[in-house]
Coordinates of N, CA and C in Angstrom, one line a residue:
M1 N 3.3 130.9 -63.5 CA 3.3 130.5 -62.9 C 2.6 128.9 -62.7
K2 N 2.3 128.0 -61.6 CA 2.5 126.7 -62.1 C 1.3 126.1 -62.5
P3 N 0.6 125.0 -63.0 CA -0.9 124.6 -63.6 C -1.9 124.5 -62.1
F4 N -0.7 124.6 -61.3 CA -2.2 124.1 -60.1 C -2.5 125.1 -59.5
T5 N -1.3 126.6 -59.3 CA -1.8 127.7 -59.4 C -3.1 128.3 -59.7
I6 N -2.9 128.4 -61.2 CA -3.3 129.1 -62.3 C -4.9 128.2 -62.0
R7 N -5.3 126.9 -61.9 CA -6.4 126.4 -61.7 C -7.4 126.6 -60.3
L8 N -6.8 127.0 -59.6 CA -6.6 127.5 -58.2 C -7.6 129.1 -58.5
L9 N -6.6 129.8 -59.2 CA -7.0 131.2 -59.6 C -7.7 131.3 -60.3
Y10 N -8.1 130.2 -60.9 CA -9.5 130.1 -62.4 C -11.3 129.7 -61.6
H11 N -10.8 128.9 -60.7 CA -12.0 128.4 -59.6 C -11.9 129.4 -58.4
I12 N -11.2 130.5 -57.7 CA -11.9 131.3 -57.1 C -12.6 132.1 -57.6
I13 N -12.0 132.7 -58.7 CA -12.5 133.6 -59.5 C -14.4 133.3 -60.2
K14 N -13.9 131.9 -60.6 CA -15.6 131.2 -61.3 C -16.3 131.5 -59.7
V15 N -16.1 131.8 -58.4 CA -16.8 131.2 -57.4 C -17.3 132.6 -57.1
L16 N -16.5 133.5 -56.9 CA -16.8 135.1 -57.3 C -17.3 135.3 -57.8
V17 N -17.7 135.0 -59.2 CA -18.2 135.7 -60.3 C -19.7 135.3 -60.5
L18 N -19.9 133.8 -60.0 CA -20.9 133.2 -59.9 C -22.1 133.3 -59.1
H19 N -21.1 133.5 -57.6 CA -21.8 133.4 -56.4 C -22.9 135.1 -55.9
S20 N -24.4 135.0 -56.2 CA -25.0 135.9 -56.1 C -25.8 136.5 -54.1
N21 N -26.1 137.8 -54.5 CA -25.9 138.0 -53.1 C -27.5 138.6 -53.1
G22 N -28.4 138.2 -54.0 CA -30.2 138.6 -54.3 C -29.9 139.0 -55.7
S23 N -31.3 139.5 -55.5 CA -32.4 139.9 -57.5 C -33.4 140.9 -56.9
S24 N -33.4 141.7 -57.8 CA -33.5 142.6 -57.4 C -34.9 142.7 -58.8
I25 N -36.4 143.3 -58.2 CA -37.1 143.5 -59.0 C -37.8 144.8 -59.4
V26 N -38.2 145.2 -60.7 CA -38.6 146.7 -60.8 C -40.3 147.0 -60.9
L27 N -40.8 147.2 -59.4 CA -41.9 148.2 -59.6 C -42.5 149.3 -60.0
L28 N -43.6 149.5 -61.3 CA -43.5 150.9 -61.9 C -44.5 151.3 -60.9
V29 N -43.9 152.2 -60.3 CA -45.0 153.0 -59.0 C -45.6 154.5 -59.6
S30 N -46.7 155.0 -58.8 CA -47.3 156.0 -58.7 C -46.8 157.0 -58.7
D31 N -46.0 156.9 -57.8 CA -46.0 158.2 -57.1 C -44.3 157.7 -56.0
L32 N -42.8 158.3 -56.6 CA -42.2 157.9 -56.5 C -41.7 157.5 -54.6
K33 N -41.7 158.8 -53.9 CA -41.5 160.0 -53.3 C -42.5 159.3 -52.6
N34 N -44.0 158.0 -52.4 CA -44.9 158.1 -51.0 C -44.6 156.7 -50.9
S35 N -43.8 155.4 -52.2 CA -43.5 154.3 -52.5 C -42.5 154.8 -51.7
S36 N -41.6 155.6 -51.9 CA -40.2 155.3 -51.3 C -40.4 155.6 -49.7
D37 N -41.5 156.4 -49.0 CA -41.9 156.8 -48.0 C -42.4 155.2 -47.3
F38 N -43.0 155.1 -47.6 CA -43.9 153.7 -47.7 C -42.3 152.3 -47.3
Y39 N -41.7 151.9 -48.0 CA -40.7 151.4 -48.0 C -39.6 151.6 -46.4
K40 N -39.5 152.7 -46.7 CA -38.4 153.3 -45.3 C -39.1 153.4 -43.9
K41 N -40.4 153.3 -44.1 CA -41.3 153.2 -43.1 C -41.1 151.9 -42.1
L42 N -40.9 150.9 -43.3 CA -41.0 149.2 -43.1 C -39.5 148.7 -42.5
G43 N -38.5 149.6 -42.5 CA -36.9 149.5 -42.8 C -35.9 148.7 -43.7
F44 N -36.5 149.6 -44.8 CA -36.2 149.3 -45.8 C -35.0 150.5 -46.0
Q45 N -33.5 150.1 -46.7 CA -32.7 151.5 -46.8 C -32.6 151.7 -48.3
Y46 N -32.9 153.1 -48.5 CA -33.5 154.0 -49.6 C -32.0 154.6 -50.3
E47 N -31.7 154.5 -51.4 CA -30.5 154.7 -52.1 C -31.3 155.4 -53.5
E48 N -31.2 156.9 -54.1 CA -31.4 157.3 -55.3 C -30.7 156.7 -56.9
V49 N -30.8 156.6 -57.4 CA -30.4 155.8 -58.8 C -30.7 157.0 -59.9
G50 N -29.9 157.3 -60.8 CA -30.0 158.1 -62.3 C -29.6 159.2 -62.4
G51 N -28.5 159.5 -61.1 CA -27.5 161.2 -61.4 C -28.6 162.3 -60.8
P52 N -28.6 162.9 -61.4 CA -28.8 164.3 -60.6 C -30.8 164.7 -60.3
E53 N -31.0 164.2 -62.2 CA -32.2 163.4 -61.7 C -32.6 162.7 -61.5
V54 N -33.4 162.2 -60.6 CA -33.7 160.8 -59.9 C -34.4 159.9 -60.9
K55 N -34.3 158.5 -61.7 CA -34.7 158.3 -62.8 C -35.5 157.2 -62.2
Q56 N -35.2 156.6 -60.8 CA -35.3 155.4 -60.1 C -34.7 155.0 -58.3
V57 N -35.4 155.0 -57.6 CA -34.8 155.1 -56.3 C -34.9 152.8 -56.1
H58 N -33.9 152.4 -55.4 CA -33.6 151.1 -55.0 C -34.0 151.4 -52.9
V59 N -34.7 150.4 -53.0 CA -35.3 150.3 -51.7 C -34.5 148.7 -51.0
S60 N -33.9 148.9 -50.3 CA -33.1 147.0 -50.1 C -33.2 146.7 -48.5
R61 N -34.3 145.8 -48.4 CA -33.3 144.8 -46.6 C -32.9 143.9 -46.9
G62 N -31.5 143.5 -46.3 CA -31.0 142.4 -46.5 C -30.9 142.1 -47.7
S63 N -30.9 141.1 -48.5 CA -31.3 140.2 -50.2 C -31.9 140.7 -51.0
I64 N -32.8 141.8 -50.1 CA -34.2 141.9 -50.8 C -33.4 143.3 -51.3
T65 N -34.1 143.8 -52.5 CA -33.6 144.9 -53.9 C -35.0 145.1 -54.1
L66 N -36.1 146.2 -53.7 CA -37.1 146.1 -55.3 C -36.6 148.3 -55.8
I67 N -36.7 147.5 -56.9 CA -36.7 149.3 -57.4 C -37.7 149.4 -57.9
L68 N -37.8 151.3 -57.2 CA -39.2 151.8 -57.6 C -39.1 153.0 -58.9
H69 N -39.9 152.8 -59.7 CA -39.1 153.5 -61.2 C -41.3 154.0 -61.6
P70 N -40.8 155.3 -61.5 CA -42.1 156.3 -61.7 C -42.6 155.9 -63.2
A71 N -43.5 155.7 -62.9 CA -45.2 155.6 -63.9 C -45.1 157.2 -64.5
I72 N -45.4 157.3 -65.9 CA -45.6 158.6 -66.8 C -46.9 158.5 -66.2
H73 N -48.5 157.5 -66.7 CA -49.3 158.0 -66.5 C -49.6 156.2 -65.2
R74 N -50.3 156.9 -64.0 CA -51.2 156.2 -63.1 C -51.8 155.5 -63.8
E75 N -52.6 154.7 -64.7 CA -53.3 154.0 -64.8 C -51.8 152.7 -65.5
D76 N -51.0 153.4 -65.4 CA -49.6 152.0 -66.3 C -49.3 151.7 -65.1
V77 N -49.6 151.6 -63.9 CA -49.5 151.1 -62.7 C -50.5 149.7 -62.6
R78 N -50.2 148.4 -62.4 CA -50.7 147.8 -62.7 C -50.5 146.1 -61.8
P79 N -50.2 146.0 -60.5 CA -49.8 145.0 -60.3 C -50.2 143.9 -60.4
S80 N -49.5 142.9 -61.1 CA -50.3 142.1 -61.4 C -50.9 140.8 -60.5
S81 N -51.1 140.6 -59.0 CA -51.8 140.2 -58.3 C -53.2 141.2 -58.7
S82 N -53.4 142.4 -59.1 CA -54.6 142.7 -59.5 C -55.3 142.5 -60.6
V83 N -55.2 141.7 -61.8 CA -55.5 141.4 -62.5 C -56.2 139.1 -63.0
E84 N -57.3 139.5 -63.2 CA -57.3 137.8 -63.2 C -56.4 136.7 -64.6
G85 N -56.9 136.2 -63.3 CA -55.3 135.1 -63.3 C -53.8 135.2 -62.9
G86 N -53.8 136.5 -62.1 CA -53.0 136.4 -61.5 C -52.2 136.4 -60.2
L87 N -51.6 135.8 -59.8 CA -51.0 134.9 -58.4 C -51.4 136.0 -57.5
Y88 N -51.4 136.0 -56.1 CA -51.7 136.6 -55.3 C -50.6 137.3 -54.4
F89 N -49.5 136.4 -55.3 CA -48.3 137.8 -54.4 C -47.3 138.4 -55.9
D90 N -46.7 139.8 -55.7 CA -46.5 140.4 -57.2 C -44.9 139.8 -56.8
V91 N -44.5 140.4 -55.4 CA -42.7 140.1 -54.7 C -42.8 138.6 -54.5
I92 N -42.0 138.1 -54.4 CA -41.7 136.8 -52.7 C -40.4 137.2 -52.4
A93 N -40.5 137.4 -50.6 CA -39.1 137.2 -50.5 C -38.7 136.2 -49.6
Y94 N -37.6 135.2 -49.8 CA -37.7 134.0 -48.4 C -36.9 134.9 -47.7
I95 N -37.2 134.6 -46.5 CA -36.6 135.0 -45.3 C -36.9 134.1 -44.1
D96 N -35.7 133.8 -43.1 CA -35.6 132.7 -42.1 C -36.4 133.1 -41.0
A97 N -37.4 133.8 -40.8 CA -38.1 134.6 -39.1 C -38.9 135.4 -39.9
V98 N -40.8 134.4 -40.5 CA -41.6 135.1 -41.0 C -42.4 135.4 -39.5
D99 N -42.3 134.8 -38.5 CA -43.5 135.0 -37.5 C -42.7 136.5 -37.0
L100 N -41.1 136.9 -36.6 CA -40.5 138.3 -36.5 C -40.9 139.2 -36.8
L101 N -40.9 138.8 -38.7 CA -40.8 139.9 -39.7 C -42.6 140.5 -39.6
A102 N -43.2 139.2 -39.0 CA -44.8 139.8 -39.1 C -44.7 140.8 -38.1
D103 N -45.1 139.9 -37.3 CA -44.8 141.6 -35.9 C -44.7 142.6 -36.0
E104 N -43.0 143.1 -36.4 CA -43.0 143.5 -36.6 C -43.5 145.1 -38.1
L105 N -43.8 144.0 -38.7 CA -44.6 144.8 -40.1 C -46.2 145.5 -39.3
R106 N -46.7 144.5 -38.5 CA -47.8 144.8 -37.7 C -48.0 145.9 -36.5
T107 N -46.6 146.3 -36.2 CA -45.8 147.8 -35.3 C -45.7 148.7 -36.4
K108 N -45.6 149.0 -37.6 CA -45.4 149.6 -38.5 C -46.9 149.8 -40.0
D109 N -47.8 149.7 -38.8 CA -49.3 149.3 -39.6 C -49.3 148.9 -41.2
A110 N -48.2 148.3 -41.5 CA -48.0 147.6 -42.4 C -49.5 147.0 -42.6
E111 N -50.2 146.9 -44.1 CA -51.7 146.4 -44.8 C -51.0 144.6 -44.8
I112 N -51.0 144.0 -43.5 CA -50.8 142.9 -43.3 C -52.1 142.0 -44.6
V113 N -52.4 141.6 -45.5 CA -53.9 141.2 -46.5 C -53.5 139.4 -46.4
D114 N -52.9 139.3 -46.0 CA -53.1 137.6 -46.2 C -51.4 136.9 -45.1
G115 N -52.2 136.4 -44.3 CA -51.7 135.3 -43.2 C -51.2 136.4 -42.2
P116 N -50.3 136.1 -41.0 CA -49.2 135.3 -41.3 C -50.3 133.6 -41.5
H117 N -49.6 133.2 -41.2 CA -50.1 131.1 -41.4 C -48.2 130.9 -41.0
Y118 N -48.1 129.6 -40.4 CA -47.4 129.1 -40.3 C -47.2 127.8 -40.1
S119 N -46.5 127.0 -40.5 CA -46.4 125.4 -40.0 C -44.6 125.1 -40.5
E120 N -44.4 124.0 -40.2 CA -42.8 123.5 -39.9 C -42.4 123.6 -41.3
H121 N -42.9 123.4 -42.6 CA -42.5 123.2 -43.6 C -42.4 124.4 -44.4
W122 N -43.7 125.4 -44.2 CA -43.1 127.2 -44.5 C -44.3 127.7 -44.0
S123 N -44.2 128.5 -43.2 CA -45.0 130.4 -43.4 C -45.1 131.1 -44.1
E124 N -45.4 131.8 -43.8 CA -45.9 133.0 -45.2 C -47.0 134.2 -44.2
S125 N -46.8 135.4 -44.5 CA -47.5 136.6 -44.6 C -47.1 137.7 -45.8
T126 N -48.4 138.3 -46.6 CA -48.2 139.5 -47.3 C -49.0 140.3 -46.9
I127 N -48.1 141.4 -47.4 CA -48.7 142.5 -47.2 C -48.8 142.9 -48.7
K128 N -49.1 144.4 -48.3 CA -49.9 144.8 -49.8 C -49.1 146.4 -49.7
D129 N -48.4 147.3 -50.9 CA -48.1 148.8 -50.2 C -49.1 149.8 -50.8
C130 N -48.1 151.2 -51.2 CA -49.7 152.0 -51.9 C -50.1 151.7 -53.4
D131 N -49.3 150.9 -53.8 CA -49.6 150.7 -55.2 C -50.8 149.6 -55.8
G132 N -50.5 149.0 -55.1 CA -51.1 147.7 -54.5 C -50.6 146.5 -55.0
Y133 N -49.5 146.5 -54.8 CA -48.5 145.8 -55.0 C -48.3 144.6 -53.7
R134 N -48.5 143.1 -54.2 CA -48.3 142.4 -52.6 C -47.1 141.8 -52.6
I135 N -46.7 142.0 -51.4 CA -45.1 141.4 -51.4 C -45.2 140.3 -50.5
A136 N -45.1 139.2 -50.4 CA -44.8 137.8 -49.6 C -43.8 137.3 -49.2
F137 N -43.5 137.5 -48.0 CA -42.5 136.6 -47.4 C -42.7 135.6 -46.9
G138 N -42.1 134.3 -47.2 CA -42.1 133.5 -47.1 C -41.0 132.6 -46.5
G139 N -40.2 132.0 -45.6 CA -39.7 131.0 -45.3 C -39.6 130.6 -44.2
G140 N -38.6 130.4 -43.4 CA -39.0 129.8 -41.7 C -39.2 130.5 -40.6
V141 N -39.0 130.2 -39.4 CA -39.8 131.0 -38.4 C -38.7 130.8 -37.6
S142 N -38.5 132.1 -35.9 CA -38.0 131.8 -35.1 C -37.4 130.6 -34.4
K143 N -38.9 130.8 -34.6 CA -38.8 129.1 -33.4 C -39.7 128.1 -33.0
P144 N -39.4 126.7 -32.7 CA -40.4 125.6 -32.9 C -41.5 126.3 -33.1
L145 N -42.0 125.4 -33.5 CA -44.1 125.6 -33.3 C -44.6 124.5 -32.7
D146 N -45.7 125.4 -31.9 CA -46.5 124.1 -30.4 C -47.3 123.2 -31.7

């Protein structure tokens, strides 16, 4: 192969390997079925992972993936947003249309615990799931603000 071809292939492979399609976070849950049902109701795709005995569930929506893993003891489920000094969210997902998602979540009876707040620079809405995890959705809005 010519040196140019080798360099070109190297750069193509480098871009393919380094490109990320999103990230995941593990949430320790008290009841795998309840948590799965909660996220499925909100439009997340559901995938069992771990073989014949399901060890965890992946719920995904767009590039957001939450890994739901069952806790052995209920008291082990402790969202960081619930402890003194914790942030107001456990997960933040960046999206393009906070306003549209907030409207959709309202129609699905999600518990919105903060927002939605809209501004020209940053908009955000936070929901709480069945284990108390706070999931914030932040980013832009679908139309110009008045």
